[in-house]
mmCIF file of C-alpha atoms in Angstrom:
data_model
loop_
_atom_site.group_PDB
_atom_site.id
_atom_site.type_symbol
_atom_site.label_atom_id
_atom_site.label_comp_id
_atom_site.label_asym_id
_atom_site.label_seq_id
_atom_site.Cartn_x
_atom_site.Cartn_y
_atom_site.Cartn_z
ATOM 1 C CA UNK A 187 28.999 40.089 -9.559
ATOM 2 C CA UNK A 188 25.555 41.346 -10.178
ATOM 3 C CA UNK A 189 23.624 42.935 -7.396
ATOM 4 C CA UNK A 190 20.702 40.554 -8.221
ATOM 5 C CA UNK A 191 22.328 38.118 -5.707
ATOM 6 C CA UNK A 192 23.340 40.831 -3.110
ATOM 7 C CA UNK A 193 20.965 39.598 -0.353
ATOM 8 C CA UNK A 194 22.235 36.008 -0.829
ATOM 9 C CA UNK A 195 25.855 37.164 -0.783
ATOM 10 C CA UNK A 196 25.286 39.120 2.549
ATOM 11 C CA UNK A 197 24.526 35.713 4.075
ATOM 12 C CA UNK A 198 28.056 35.070 5.357
ATOM 13 C CA UNK A 199 28.192 31.316 4.802
ATOM 14 C CA UNK A 200 27.748 32.163 1.118
ATOM 15 C CA UNK A 201 29.316 35.416 0.404
ATOM 16 C CA UNK A 202 30.969 36.482 -2.740
ATOM 17 C CA UNK A 203 33.210 33.327 -3.013
ATOM 18 C CA UNK A 204 30.217 31.094 -2.340
ATOM 19 C CA UNK A 205 28.230 32.873 -5.074
ATOM 20 C CA UNK A 206 31.000 32.240 -7.520
ATOM 21 C CA UNK A 207 31.090 28.606 -6.506
ATOM 22 C CA UNK A 208 27.266 28.385 -7.117
ATOM 23 C CA UNK A 209 27.657 30.034 -10.410
ATOM 24 C CA UNK A 210 30.265 27.418 -11.557
ATOM 25 C CA UNK A 211 28.157 24.265 -10.668
ATOM 26 C CA UNK A 212 25.884 22.078 -12.625
ATOM 27 C CA UNK A 213 22.829 20.463 -10.859
ATOM 28 C CA UNK A 214 20.676 17.640 -12.418
ATOM 29 C CA UNK A 215 17.108 17.652 -11.178
ATOM 30 C CA UNK A 216 15.346 14.327 -12.014
ATOM 31 C CA UNK A 217 11.567 14.900 -12.234
ATOM 32 C CA UNK A 218 9.764 18.219 -12.508
ATOM 33 C CA UNK A 219 6.773 17.740 -10.557
ATOM 34 C CA UNK A 220 6.172 19.368 -7.273
ATOM 35 C CA UNK A 221 9.633 18.858 -5.671
ATOM 36 C CA UNK A 222 11.331 19.215 -8.909
ATOM 37 C CA UNK A 223 9.898 22.534 -9.875
ATOM 38 C CA UNK A 224 10.295 23.907 -6.592
ATOM 39 C CA UNK A 225 14.105 23.115 -6.251
ATOM 40 C CA UNK A 226 14.725 24.097 -9.937
ATOM 41 C CA UNK A 227 13.177 27.547 -9.257
ATOM 42 C CA UNK A 228 15.098 28.072 -6.066
ATOM 43 C CA UNK A 229 18.405 27.141 -7.743
ATOM 44 C CA UNK A 230 17.841 29.156 -10.878
ATOM 45 C CA UNK A 231 16.847 32.226 -8.656
ATOM 46 C CA UNK A 232 20.105 31.499 -6.508
ATOM 47 C CA UNK A 233 22.222 31.786 -9.754
ATOM 48 C CA UNK A 234 23.179 28.260 -10.524
ATOM 49 C CA UNK A 235 25.433 28.055 -13.591
ATOM 50 C CA UNK A 236 23.894 25.122 -15.390
ATOM 51 C CA UNK A 237 20.708 23.123 -14.565
ATOM 52 C CA UNK A 238 19.531 20.016 -16.387
ATOM 53 C CA UNK A 239 15.849 19.071 -15.839
ATOM 54 C CA UNK A 240 14.265 15.781 -17.110
ATOM 55 C CA UNK A 241 10.693 14.424 -16.960
ATOM 56 C CA UNK A 242 8.689 12.073 -19.036
ATOM 57 C CA UNK A 243 5.266 13.603 -18.229
ATOM 58 C CA UNK A 244 3.175 16.618 -19.355
ATOM 59 C CA UNK A 245 1.248 19.224 -17.480
ATOM 60 C CA UNK A 246 -2.291 18.532 -16.234
ATOM 61 C CA UNK A 247 -4.722 20.686 -14.279
ATOM 62 C CA UNK A 248 -4.297 18.412 -11.185
ATOM 63 C CA UNK A 249 -0.648 19.600 -11.098
ATOM 64 C CA UNK A 250 -1.336 23.380 -10.668
ATOM 65 C CA UNK A 251 -2.309 22.975 -6.963
ATOM 66 C CA UNK A 252 1.346 22.376 -6.053
ATOM 67 C CA UNK A 253 3.694 22.439 -9.038
ATOM 68 C CA UNK A 254 4.706 26.061 -9.016
ATOM 69 C CA UNK A 255 6.223 26.671 -12.429
ATOM 70 C CA UNK A 256 3.173 25.766 -14.426
ATOM 71 C CA UNK A 257 0.116 27.771 -15.680
ATOM 72 C CA UNK A 258 -3.455 26.884 -16.925
ATOM 73 C CA UNK A 259 -2.116 27.436 -20.425
ATOM 74 C CA UNK A 260 0.445 24.756 -20.052
ATOM 75 C CA UNK A 261 -2.165 22.257 -18.794
ATOM 76 C CA UNK A 262 -4.687 23.201 -21.703
ATOM 77 C CA UNK A 263 -2.026 22.555 -24.236
ATOM 78 C CA UNK A 264 -0.490 19.541 -22.405
ATOM 79 C CA UNK A 265 2.971 21.006 -22.669
ATOM 80 C CA UNK A 266 5.753 18.561 -21.482
ATOM 81 C CA UNK A 267 6.728 19.463 -17.904
ATOM 82 C CA UNK A 268 10.426 19.739 -18.841
ATOM 83 C CA UNK A 269 9.695 22.258 -21.516
ATOM 84 C CA UNK A 270 7.166 24.236 -19.570
ATOM 85 C CA UNK A 271 9.600 24.371 -16.704
ATOM 86 C CA UNK A 272 12.361 25.523 -18.893
ATOM 87 C CA UNK A 273 10.269 28.340 -20.466
ATOM 88 C CA UNK A 274 9.343 29.658 -17.071
ATOM 89 C CA UNK A 275 12.919 29.358 -15.555
ATOM 90 C CA UNK A 276 14.389 31.208 -18.390
ATOM 91 C CA UNK A 277 12.000 34.110 -17.549
ATOM 92 C CA UNK A 278 13.076 34.026 -14.044
ATOM 93 C CA UNK A 279 16.856 33.979 -14.808
ATOM 94 C CA UNK A 280 18.023 34.275 -18.396
ATOM 95 C CA UNK A 281 21.615 34.075 -17.415
ATOM 96 C CA UNK A 282 21.371 30.404 -16.350
ATOM 97 C CA UNK A 283 22.155 27.593 -18.757
ATOM 98 C CA UNK A 284 19.059 25.324 -18.824
ATOM 99 C CA UNK A 285 18.907 21.838 -20.469
ATOM 100 C CA UNK A 286 15.576 20.366 -20.667
ATOM 101 C CA UNK A 287 14.813 16.708 -21.674
ATOM 102 C CA UNK A 288 11.560 15.079 -22.280
ATOM 103 C CA UNK A 289 12.196 11.368 -21.601
ATOM 104 C CA UNK A 290 11.766 8.378 -19.342
ATOM 105 C CA UNK A 291 14.846 8.034 -17.274
ATOM 106 C CA UNK A 292 16.658 4.736 -17.504
ATOM 107 C CA UNK A 293 20.188 3.696 -16.875
ATOM 108 C CA UNK A 294 21.215 4.741 -20.363
ATOM 109 C CA UNK A 295 19.676 8.227 -20.111
ATOM 110 C CA UNK A 296 21.301 8.792 -16.745
ATOM 111 C CA UNK A 297 24.712 7.687 -17.819
ATOM 112 C CA UNK A 298 24.551 10.492 -20.428
ATOM 113 C CA UNK A 299 22.828 13.089 -18.253
ATOM 114 C CA UNK A 300 25.349 13.051 -15.382
ATOM 115 C CA UNK A 301 28.287 14.197 -17.511
ATOM 116 C CA UNK A 302 29.759 17.207 -15.816
ATOM 117 C CA UNK A 303 27.087 17.096 -12.896
ATOM 118 C CA UNK A 304 28.110 18.186 -9.412
ATOM 119 C CA UNK A 305 24.787 17.412 -7.620
ATOM 120 C CA UNK A 306 21.631 15.435 -8.237
ATOM 121 C CA UNK A 307 18.245 16.481 -6.790
ATOM 122 C CA UNK A 308 15.398 13.987 -6.374
ATOM 123 C CA UNK A 309 12.107 15.226 -7.801
ATOM 124 C CA UNK A 310 10.813 11.851 -8.687
ATOM 125 C CA UNK A 311 7.594 10.028 -7.524
ATOM 126 C CA UNK A 312 8.774 6.456 -7.447
ATOM 127 C CA UNK A 313 11.506 4.127 -6.013
ATOM 128 C CA UNK A 314 12.373 2.565 -9.259
ATOM 129 C CA UNK A 315 13.921 5.900 -10.503
ATOM 130 C CA UNK A 316 15.251 6.754 -6.995
ATOM 131 C CA UNK A 317 17.143 3.562 -6.670
ATOM 132 C CA UNK A 318 18.411 4.014 -10.160
ATOM 133 C CA UNK A 319 19.661 7.522 -9.121
ATOM 134 C CA UNK A 320 21.224 6.035 -6.006
ATOM 135 C CA UNK A 321 23.310 3.621 -7.857
ATOM 136 C CA UNK A 322 24.349 6.106 -10.500
ATOM 137 C CA UNK A 323 25.422 8.561 -7.692
ATOM 138 C CA UNK A 324 27.264 5.822 -5.880
ATOM 139 C CA UNK A 325 29.144 4.649 -9.079
ATOM 140 C CA UNK A 326 30.252 8.182 -10.035
ATOM 141 C CA UNK A 327 30.534 9.613 -6.583
ATOM 142 C CA UNK A 328 27.993 12.367 -7.073
ATOM 143 C CA UNK A 329 26.084 13.656 -4.069
ATOM 144 C CA UNK A 330 22.293 13.474 -4.296
ATOM 145 C CA UNK A 331 19.385 14.774 -2.081
ATOM 146 C CA UNK A 332 16.401 12.470 -1.535
ATOM 147 C CA UNK A 333 13.023 14.070 -1.049
ATOM 148 C CA UNK A 334 9.424 12.712 -0.764
ATOM 149 C CA UNK A 335 6.049 13.943 0.185
ATOM 150 C CA UNK A 336 2.476 12.658 0.291
ATOM 151 C CA UNK A 337 -0.590 13.792 2.212
ATOM 152 C CA UNK A 338 0.825 16.032 4.853
ATOM 153 C CA UNK A 339 3.931 14.015 5.375
ATOM 154 C CA UNK A 340 7.409 14.645 4.030
ATOM 155 C CA UNK A 341 11.002 13.620 4.386
ATOM 156 C CA UNK A 342 14.499 14.304 3.064
ATOM 157 C CA UNK A 343 17.977 13.043 3.342
ATOM 158 C CA UNK A 344 21.272 14.107 1.855
ATOM 159 C CA UNK A 345 23.432 11.074 0.487
ATOM 160 C CA UNK A 346 27.044 11.520 0.058
ATOM 161 C CA UNK A 347 28.704 8.553 -1.597
ATOM 162 C CA UNK A 348 31.553 7.014 0.582
ATOM 163 C CA UNK A 349 30.335 8.816 3.677
ATOM 164 C CA UNK A 350 26.638 8.294 4.417
ATOM 165 C CA UNK A 351 24.270 5.283 4.077
ATOM 166 C CA UNK A 352 22.843 5.178 0.575
ATOM 167 C CA UNK A 353 19.070 4.731 -0.120
ATOM 168 C CA UNK A 354 19.470 0.985 -0.631
ATOM 169 C CA UNK A 355 20.760 0.902 3.006
ATOM 170 C CA UNK A 356 17.857 2.958 4.271
ATOM 171 C CA UNK A 357 15.235 0.817 2.592
ATOM 172 C CA UNK A 358 16.034 -2.106 4.705
ATOM 173 C CA UNK A 359 15.690 -0.171 8.015
ATOM 174 C CA UNK A 360 13.699 2.956 7.603
ATOM 175 C CA UNK A 361 10.009 3.008 6.549
ATOM 176 C CA UNK A 362 9.936 5.375 3.586
ATOM 177 C CA UNK A 363 6.163 4.782 2.733
ATOM 178 C CA UNK A 364 4.395 3.534 -0.317
ATOM 179 C CA UNK A 365 1.282 5.782 -0.703
ATOM 180 C CA UNK A 366 1.125 8.322 -3.633
ATOM 181 C CA UNK A 367 -0.414 11.647 -4.128
ATOM 182 C CA UNK A 368 -2.970 10.189 -6.476
ATOM 183 C CA UNK A 369 -4.134 7.718 -3.832
ATOM 184 C CA UNK A 370 -4.083 9.862 -0.604
ATOM 185 C CA UNK A 371 -3.651 13.305 -1.834
ATOM 186 C CA UNK A 372 -1.044 15.910 -0.905
ATOM 187 C CA UNK A 373 -1.113 19.674 0.405
ATOM 188 C CA UNK A 374 1.161 22.295 -1.045
ATOM 189 C CA UNK A 375 2.798 23.340 2.311
ATOM 190 C CA UNK A 376 4.392 19.854 2.584
ATOM 191 C CA UNK A 377 5.806 20.332 -0.796
ATOM 192 C CA UNK A 378 7.295 23.643 0.035
ATOM 193 C CA UNK A 379 8.890 22.215 3.296
ATOM 194 C CA UNK A 380 10.532 19.399 1.611
ATOM 195 C CA UNK A 381 11.868 21.698 -1.055
ATOM 196 C CA UNK A 382 13.269 24.027 1.585
ATOM 197 C CA UNK A 383 15.236 21.132 3.126
ATOM 198 C CA UNK A 384 16.406 19.995 -0.149
ATOM 199 C CA UNK A 385 17.507 23.420 -1.569
ATOM 200 C CA UNK A 386 19.154 24.327 1.671
ATOM 201 C CA UNK A 387 21.261 21.185 1.594
ATOM 202 C CA UNK A 388 22.116 21.807 -2.059
ATOM 203 C CA UNK A 389 23.370 25.297 -1.392
ATOM 204 C CA UNK A 390 25.574 23.868 1.376
ATOM 205 C CA UNK A 391 27.072 21.468 -1.049
ATOM 206 C CA UNK A 392 27.443 23.973 -3.856
ATOM 207 C CA UNK A 393 29.389 26.420 -1.737
ATOM 208 C CA UNK A 394 31.480 23.461 -0.232
ATOM 209 C CA UNK A 395 30.135 23.766 3.291
ATOM 210 C CA UNK A 396 29.851 20.129 4.137
ATOM 211 C CA UNK A 397 30.240 20.676 7.836
ATOM 212 C CA UNK A 398 26.884 22.421 7.716
ATOM 213 C CA UNK A 399 24.926 19.459 6.201
ATOM 214 C CA UNK A 400 22.066 18.145 8.253
ATOM 215 C CA UNK A 401 23.528 14.598 8.426
ATOM 216 C CA UNK A 402 20.040 13.139 9.582
ATOM 217 C CA UNK A 403 16.985 12.017 7.858
ATOM 218 C CA UNK A 404 14.307 14.533 8.635
ATOM 219 C CA UNK A 405 10.633 13.506 8.512
ATOM 220 C CA UNK A 406 7.505 15.475 9.495
ATOM 221 C CA UNK A 407 3.761 15.707 9.285
ATOM 222 C CA UNK A 408 2.554 19.233 9.064
ATOM 223 C CA UNK A 409 -1.034 18.460 9.818
ATOM 224 C CA UNK A 410 -0.267 16.508 12.976
ATOM 225 C CA UNK A 411 2.539 18.920 14.043
ATOM 226 C CA UNK A 412 5.118 16.099 14.249
ATOM 227 C CA UNK A 413 8.768 16.287 13.330
ATOM 228 C CA UNK A 414 11.745 13.990 13.733
ATOM 229 C CA UNK A 415 15.408 13.990 12.820
ATOM 230 C CA UNK A 416 16.725 10.537 12.704
ATOM 231 C CA UNK A 417 20.469 9.625 12.950
ATOM 232 C CA UNK A 418 20.731 6.844 10.354
ATOM 233 C CA UNK A 419 24.554 6.629 10.193
ATOM 234 C CA UNK A 420 24.322 3.272 11.857
ATOM 235 C CA UNK A 421 22.392 1.579 8.979
ATOM 236 C CA UNK A 422 25.240 1.981 6.503
ATOM 237 C CA UNK A 423 26.320 -1.524 5.533
ATOM 238 C CA UNK A 424 29.706 -2.649 4.448
ATOM 239 C CA UNK A 425 28.109 -5.344 2.261
ATOM 240 C CA UNK A 426 25.472 -3.106 0.614
ATOM 241 C CA UNK A 427 25.509 -3.863 -3.077
ATOM 242 C CA UNK A 428 24.994 -0.276 -3.922
ATOM 243 C CA UNK A 429 27.474 1.432 -1.619
ATOM 244 C CA UNK A 430 29.577 -1.305 0.113
ATOM 245 C CA UNK A 431 33.014 -2.263 -0.158
ATOM 246 C CA UNK A 432 32.335 -4.436 -3.200
ATOM 247 C CA UNK A 433 29.581 -2.619 -4.692
ATOM 248 C CA UNK A 434 27.851 -4.051 -7.767
ATOM 249 C CA UNK A 435 25.268 -1.270 -8.450
ATOM 250 C CA UNK A 436 22.317 -3.732 -8.940
ATOM 251 C CA UNK A 437 19.729 -1.195 -9.986
ATOM 252 C CA UNK A 438 21.764 -0.440 -13.048
ATOM 253 C CA UNK A 439 21.343 -4.051 -14.173
ATOM 254 C CA UNK A 440 18.455 -5.213 -16.417
ATOM 255 C CA UNK A 441 17.482 -7.746 -13.719
ATOM 256 C CA UNK A 442 16.255 -4.847 -11.459
ATOM 257 C CA UNK A 443 14.472 -2.856 -14.083
ATOM 258 C CA UNK A 444 10.733 -2.583 -14.174
ATOM 259 C CA UNK A 445 9.985 -4.281 -17.557
ATOM 260 C CA UNK A 446 7.732 -2.467 -20.022
ATOM 261 C CA UNK A 447 6.413 -3.957 -23.207
ATOM 262 C CA UNK A 448 4.016 -2.566 -26.008
ATOM 263 C CA UNK A 449 1.601 -5.443 -26.794
ATOM 264 C CA UNK A 450 1.410 -5.602 -30.625
ATOM 265 C CA UNK A 451 -1.897 -4.495 -32.031
ATOM 266 C CA UNK A 452 -3.626 -4.028 -28.679
ATOM 267 C CA UNK A 453 -2.878 -0.284 -27.936
ATOM 268 C CA UNK A 454 -1.627 -1.795 -24.573
ATOM 269 C CA UNK A 455 1.528 -1.629 -22.498
ATOM 270 C CA UNK A 456 2.481 -4.383 -20.092
ATOM 271 C CA UNK A 457 4.421 -3.443 -17.043
ATOM 272 C CA UNK A 458 6.111 -6.124 -14.958
ATOM 273 C CA UNK A 459 8.076 -5.412 -11.722
ATOM 274 C CA UNK A 460 11.677 -6.470 -11.535
ATOM 275 C CA UNK A 461 10.801 -9.592 -9.533
ATOM 276 C CA UNK A 462 7.737 -11.667 -9.421
ATOM 277 C CA UNK A 463 5.482 -10.624 -6.295
ATOM 278 C CA UNK A 464 2.349 -11.754 -4.743
ATOM 279 C CA UNK A 465 0.193 -8.633 -4.853
ATOM 280 C CA UNK A 466 -2.266 -7.997 -2.025
ATOM 281 C CA UNK A 467 -5.398 -7.769 -4.280
ATOM 282 C CA UNK A 468 -7.646 -6.878 -1.262
ATOM 283 C CA UNK A 469 -5.561 -3.920 -0.276
ATOM 284 C CA UNK A 470 -5.235 -2.795 -3.865
ATOM 285 C CA UNK A 471 -9.052 -3.046 -4.409
ATOM 286 C CA UNK A 472 -9.524 -0.778 -1.322
ATOM 287 C CA UNK A 473 -7.025 1.715 -2.541
ATOM 288 C CA UNK A 474 -8.535 1.872 -6.019
ATOM 289 C CA UNK A 475 -11.991 2.161 -4.764
ATOM 290 C CA UNK A 476 -11.258 5.287 -2.850
ATOM 291 C CA UNK A 477 -10.313 6.902 -6.228
ATOM 292 C CA UNK A 478 -12.317 8.244 -9.147
ATOM 293 C CA UNK A 479 -13.032 5.666 -11.787
ATOM 294 C CA UNK A 480 -14.595 2.192 -11.976
ATOM 295 C CA UNK A 481 -13.127 -0.748 -10.144
ATOM 296 C CA UNK A 482 -14.039 -4.416 -11.108
ATOM 297 C CA UNK A 483 -12.734 -7.673 -9.544
ATOM 298 C CA UNK A 484 -12.818 -11.345 -10.187
ATOM 299 C CA UNK A 485 -10.773 -14.066 -8.696
ATOM 300 C CA UNK A 486 -7.856 -13.510 -10.879
ATOM 301 C CA UNK A 487 -7.424 -9.774 -11.487
ATOM 302 C CA UNK A 488 -8.632 -6.197 -10.691
ATOM 303 C CA UNK A 489 -9.665 -3.862 -13.545
ATOM 304 C CA UNK A 490 -9.585 -0.056 -12.996
ATOM 305 C CA UNK A 491 -10.985 2.311 -15.512
ATOM 306 C CA UNK A 492 -10.315 6.062 -15.453
ATOM 307 C CA UNK A 493 -11.386 8.148 -18.419
ATOM 308 C CA UNK A 494 -10.050 6.589 -21.550
ATOM 309 C CA UNK A 495 -7.414 4.320 -19.866
ATOM 310 C CA UNK A 496 -8.041 0.953 -18.122
ATOM 311 C CA UNK A 497 -5.466 -0.826 -15.826
ATOM 312 C CA UNK A 498 -5.637 -4.491 -15.296
ATOM 313 C CA UNK A 499 -3.719 -5.748 -12.167
ATOM 314 C CA UNK A 500 -2.683 -9.380 -11.782
ATOM 315 C CA UNK A 501 -1.719 -11.255 -8.571
ATOM 316 C CA UNK A 502 1.824 -11.811 -9.984
ATOM 317 C CA UNK A 503 2.518 -8.052 -10.070
ATOM 318 C CA UNK A 504 1.963 -7.649 -13.820
ATOM 319 C CA UNK A 505 -0.142 -4.591 -14.940
ATOM 320 C CA UNK A 506 -1.718 -4.079 -18.306
ATOM 321 C CA UNK A 507 -2.366 -0.440 -19.277
ATOM 322 C CA UNK A 508 -4.993 -0.319 -21.989
ATOM 323 C CA UNK A 509 -5.524 2.765 -24.168
ATOM 324 C CA UNK A 510 -1.952 3.708 -24.964
ATOM 325 C CA UNK A 511 1.140 2.488 -26.812
ATOM 326 C CA UNK A 512 3.344 5.106 -25.018
ATOM 327 C CA UNK A 513 5.540 3.322 -22.524
ATOM 328 C CA UNK A 514 6.326 6.679 -20.638
ATOM 329 C CA UNK A 515 2.582 7.513 -20.275
ATOM 330 C CA UNK A 516 1.912 3.928 -18.969
ATOM 331 C CA UNK A 517 4.687 3.983 -16.467
ATOM 332 C CA UNK A 518 3.446 7.410 -15.226
ATOM 333 C CA UNK A 519 -0.081 6.023 -14.598
ATOM 334 C CA UNK A 520 1.548 2.860 -13.024
ATOM 335 C CA UNK A 521 3.588 4.899 -10.555
ATOM 336 C CA UNK A 522 0.769 7.259 -9.760
ATOM 337 C CA UNK A 523 -1.221 4.318 -8.267
ATOM 338 C CA UNK A 524 1.446 2.132 -7.005
ATOM 339 C CA UNK A 525 4.174 4.634 -5.944
#
């Protein structure tokens, strides 16, 4: 065993056998933004055997404040995040097998990506994808580690299929927030704190030390100096459609997908939520007005223009993203605003 891991192996809960175990494992990191890059780098430095990273976006200058694998050159050249991350990670540890995919994760992609995966780490920025990960993890009995951060607030929870409540259980009981980094900002220390919780739990699972898992949902606000660890075992539901006794994995079905359609000849993508909703237009107007860009409203819709893109929001939940025919780009903009 190389001495590059000697300090990690001196930590008795890992040791030589634990290091061998880490070396034999495959982790999937979904999303290579702030949380994804932090976790990916930690795992690669720890000597993970194989890591698969996936993201649909490219590097922008606004990412550099908190997404630690990227450089100004990556932003200038708009390098896809998964590719830029892989390039940097190979420089960190050339002995790790790294698979990078530039794609928008849907059920079909996840079904292919999880082959041989031992653990999934959440690096996403929206609940559409998280609920998809949750159902895939439950269906194939793969542990996954939820993480989220915005402003100075962060939270994390480790989900073990068949043992803990799943994300679908938590959504009905625990407030998990809806703001985004693009609407209220984020500071880098909160990213690093969530990453620390996620990677620590990942290492416990990778060495097989399940008894050491935190077993509680942790949430904190670094600016307000608040921290809580919440026992959520009681929210696990026998009739949960994602993890219950007769699970149907609803978020793997078409009915629960966010629908995206390119409108022919209009350089526009329409995005529609899985279910018809009544959007709070007053709240949305306030959120958009606090951002860069131009906001206009009439009794039927809100128009938000930023640079060369214009988003039109309707009361029934539909959004038109003008200025692109790229569904992945449109969904990225959509989730940046709506979470």
